[in-house]
Tab-separated table of C-alpha atoms in Angstrom:
chain	number	residue	atom	x	y	z
A	1	MET	CA	0.000	0.000	0.000
A	2	ASP	CA	1.319	3.451	-0.828
A	3	ILE	CA	0.593	6.631	1.111
A	4	SER	CA	-2.269	7.816	-1.105
A	5	GLN	CA	-3.913	4.404	-0.799
A	6	ALA	CA	-3.539	4.628	2.977
A	7	GLN	CA	-5.165	8.057	2.957
A	8	GLN	CA	-8.077	6.679	0.920
A	9	LEU	CA	-8.379	3.585	3.137
A	10	VAL	CA	-8.566	5.707	6.287
A	11	ASP	CA	-11.054	8.091	4.663
A	12	ASN	CA	-13.292	5.188	3.626
A	13	TRP	CA	-13.096	3.663	7.111
A	14	ILE	CA	-13.957	6.962	8.771
A	15	LYS	CA	-16.949	7.529	6.504
A	16	THR	CA	-18.350	4.005	6.909
A	17	THR	CA	-17.302	2.732	10.333
A	18	GLY	CA	-16.167	5.832	12.163
A	19	ILE	CA	-19.224	7.814	10.997
A	20	ARG	CA	-17.265	11.090	10.720
A	21	TYR	CA	-13.916	12.629	11.512
A	22	PHE	CA	-13.372	14.070	14.962
A	23	ASN	CA	-12.569	17.767	14.604
A	24	GLU	CA	-8.973	18.743	13.936
A	25	LEU	CA	-8.263	19.872	17.484
A	26	THR	CA	-9.591	16.619	18.933
A	27	ASN	CA	-7.509	14.621	16.464
A	28	THR	CA	-4.429	16.662	17.346
A	29	ALA	CA	-4.951	15.803	21.007
A	30	ILE	CA	-5.468	12.133	20.097
A	31	LEU	CA	-2.256	12.229	18.031
A	32	MET	CA	-0.318	13.532	21.031
A	33	GLU	CA	-1.841	10.792	23.180
A	34	GLU	CA	-0.823	8.106	20.670
A	35	VAL	CA	2.711	9.514	20.349
A	36	GLY	CA	2.904	9.394	24.141
A	37	GLU	CA	2.024	5.707	24.080
A	38	VAL	CA	4.858	5.081	21.593
A	39	ALA	CA	7.216	7.099	23.797
A	40	ARG	CA	6.188	5.079	26.847
A	41	ILE	CA	7.041	1.798	25.124
A	42	MET	CA	10.309	3.167	23.725
A	43	ALA	CA	11.400	4.417	27.158
A	44	ARG	CA	10.786	0.995	28.651
A	45	GLN	CA	11.884	-1.267	25.818
A	46	TYR	CA	14.943	0.680	24.644
A	47	GLY	CA	15.502	3.173	27.452
A	48	GLU	CA	16.230	2.876	31.118
A	49	GLN	CA	12.686	2.649	32.483
A	50	SER	CA	11.238	-0.728	33.377
A	51	PHE	CA	7.841	-2.073	32.440
A	52	LYS	CA	5.108	-2.073	35.056
A	53	THR	CA	3.026	-5.171	35.643
A	54	SER	CA	0.164	-3.474	33.789
A	55	ASP	CA	2.408	-3.053	30.697
A	56	THR	CA	2.594	-6.738	29.821
A	57	GLU	CA	0.547	-6.454	26.622
A	58	VAL	CA	2.355	-3.607	24.838
A	59	ASN	CA	2.661	-3.685	21.061
A	60	LEU	CA	4.982	-1.073	19.553
A	61	ALA	CA	3.904	-1.762	15.956
A	62	ASP	CA	0.238	-1.314	16.836
A	63	GLU	CA	0.938	1.941	18.673
A	64	MET	CA	2.946	3.263	15.709
A	65	ALA	CA	0.051	2.329	13.432
A	66	ASP	CA	-2.275	4.314	15.725
A	67	VAL	CA	-0.003	7.357	15.296
A	68	LEU	CA	-0.015	6.927	11.518
A	69	PHE	CA	-3.811	6.504	11.423
A	70	VAL	CA	-4.461	9.749	13.303
A	71	LEU	CA	-1.813	11.620	11.292
A	72	ILE	CA	-3.538	10.443	8.103
A	73	CYS	CA	-6.875	11.615	9.523
A	74	LEU	CA	-5.428	15.080	10.080
A	75	ALA	CA	-3.931	15.145	6.593
A	76	ASN	CA	-7.258	14.163	5.071
A	77	GLN	CA	-9.109	16.779	7.096
A	78	THR	CA	-6.734	19.561	6.124
A	79	GLY	CA	-6.419	18.632	2.449
A	80	ILE	CA	-2.792	17.541	2.618
A	81	ASP	CA	-1.503	14.986	0.134
A	82	LEU	CA	1.035	13.168	2.302
A	83	THR	CA	2.871	11.716	-0.702
A	84	GLU	CA	3.492	15.177	-2.098
A	85	ALA	CA	4.313	16.576	1.344
A	86	LEU	CA	6.857	13.828	2.046
A	87	GLU	CA	8.471	14.183	-1.381
A	88	LYS	CA	8.871	17.957	-0.887
A	89	ASN	CA	10.154	17.424	2.642
A	90	MET	CA	12.766	14.894	1.481
A	91	GLU	CA	13.890	17.300	-1.249
A	92	LYS	CA	14.245	20.080	1.336
A	93	LYS	CA	16.237	17.821	3.671
A	94	SER	CA	18.448	16.601	0.841
A	95	ILE	CA	19.373	20.144	-0.142
A	96	ARG	CA	19.682	21.521	3.385
A	97	ASP	CA	21.572	18.566	4.810
A	98	ALA	CA	23.621	17.540	1.760
A	99	GLU	CA	26.903	17.953	3.660
A	100	ARG	CA	25.701	18.582	7.187
A	101	HIS	CA	25.652	15.001	8.452
A	102	LYS	CA	28.744	13.945	6.509
A	103	ASN	CA	30.664	16.693	8.247
A	104	ASN	CA	29.269	16.047	11.709
A	105	GLU	CA	32.056	14.636	13.864
A	106	LYS	CA	29.495	13.260	16.308
A	107	LEU	CA	28.213	10.877	13.633
A	108	LYS	CA	31.572	9.331	12.784
């Protein structure tokens, strides 16, 4: 599945199963909540925090998919073509950072 197909899939799901999009502010808050859940798992799985007993059923892939789903919702609501946005963003990064990381002593 490519990004535009994902945007269409989410839009179809929202309109049939989800009934309608939550407003943009609500979805922004939900996005922050979902990113927090990813951060919680990362801090425990790859960082120095330990899992609590209640954290036994964590699924990083599922939480990342939740982040992507809500981000796609926001893109759909605001008329953003994520394929185009990502392509432009990669072009910007490629120009801006063409030598930056190669010359960064911290990355060697």
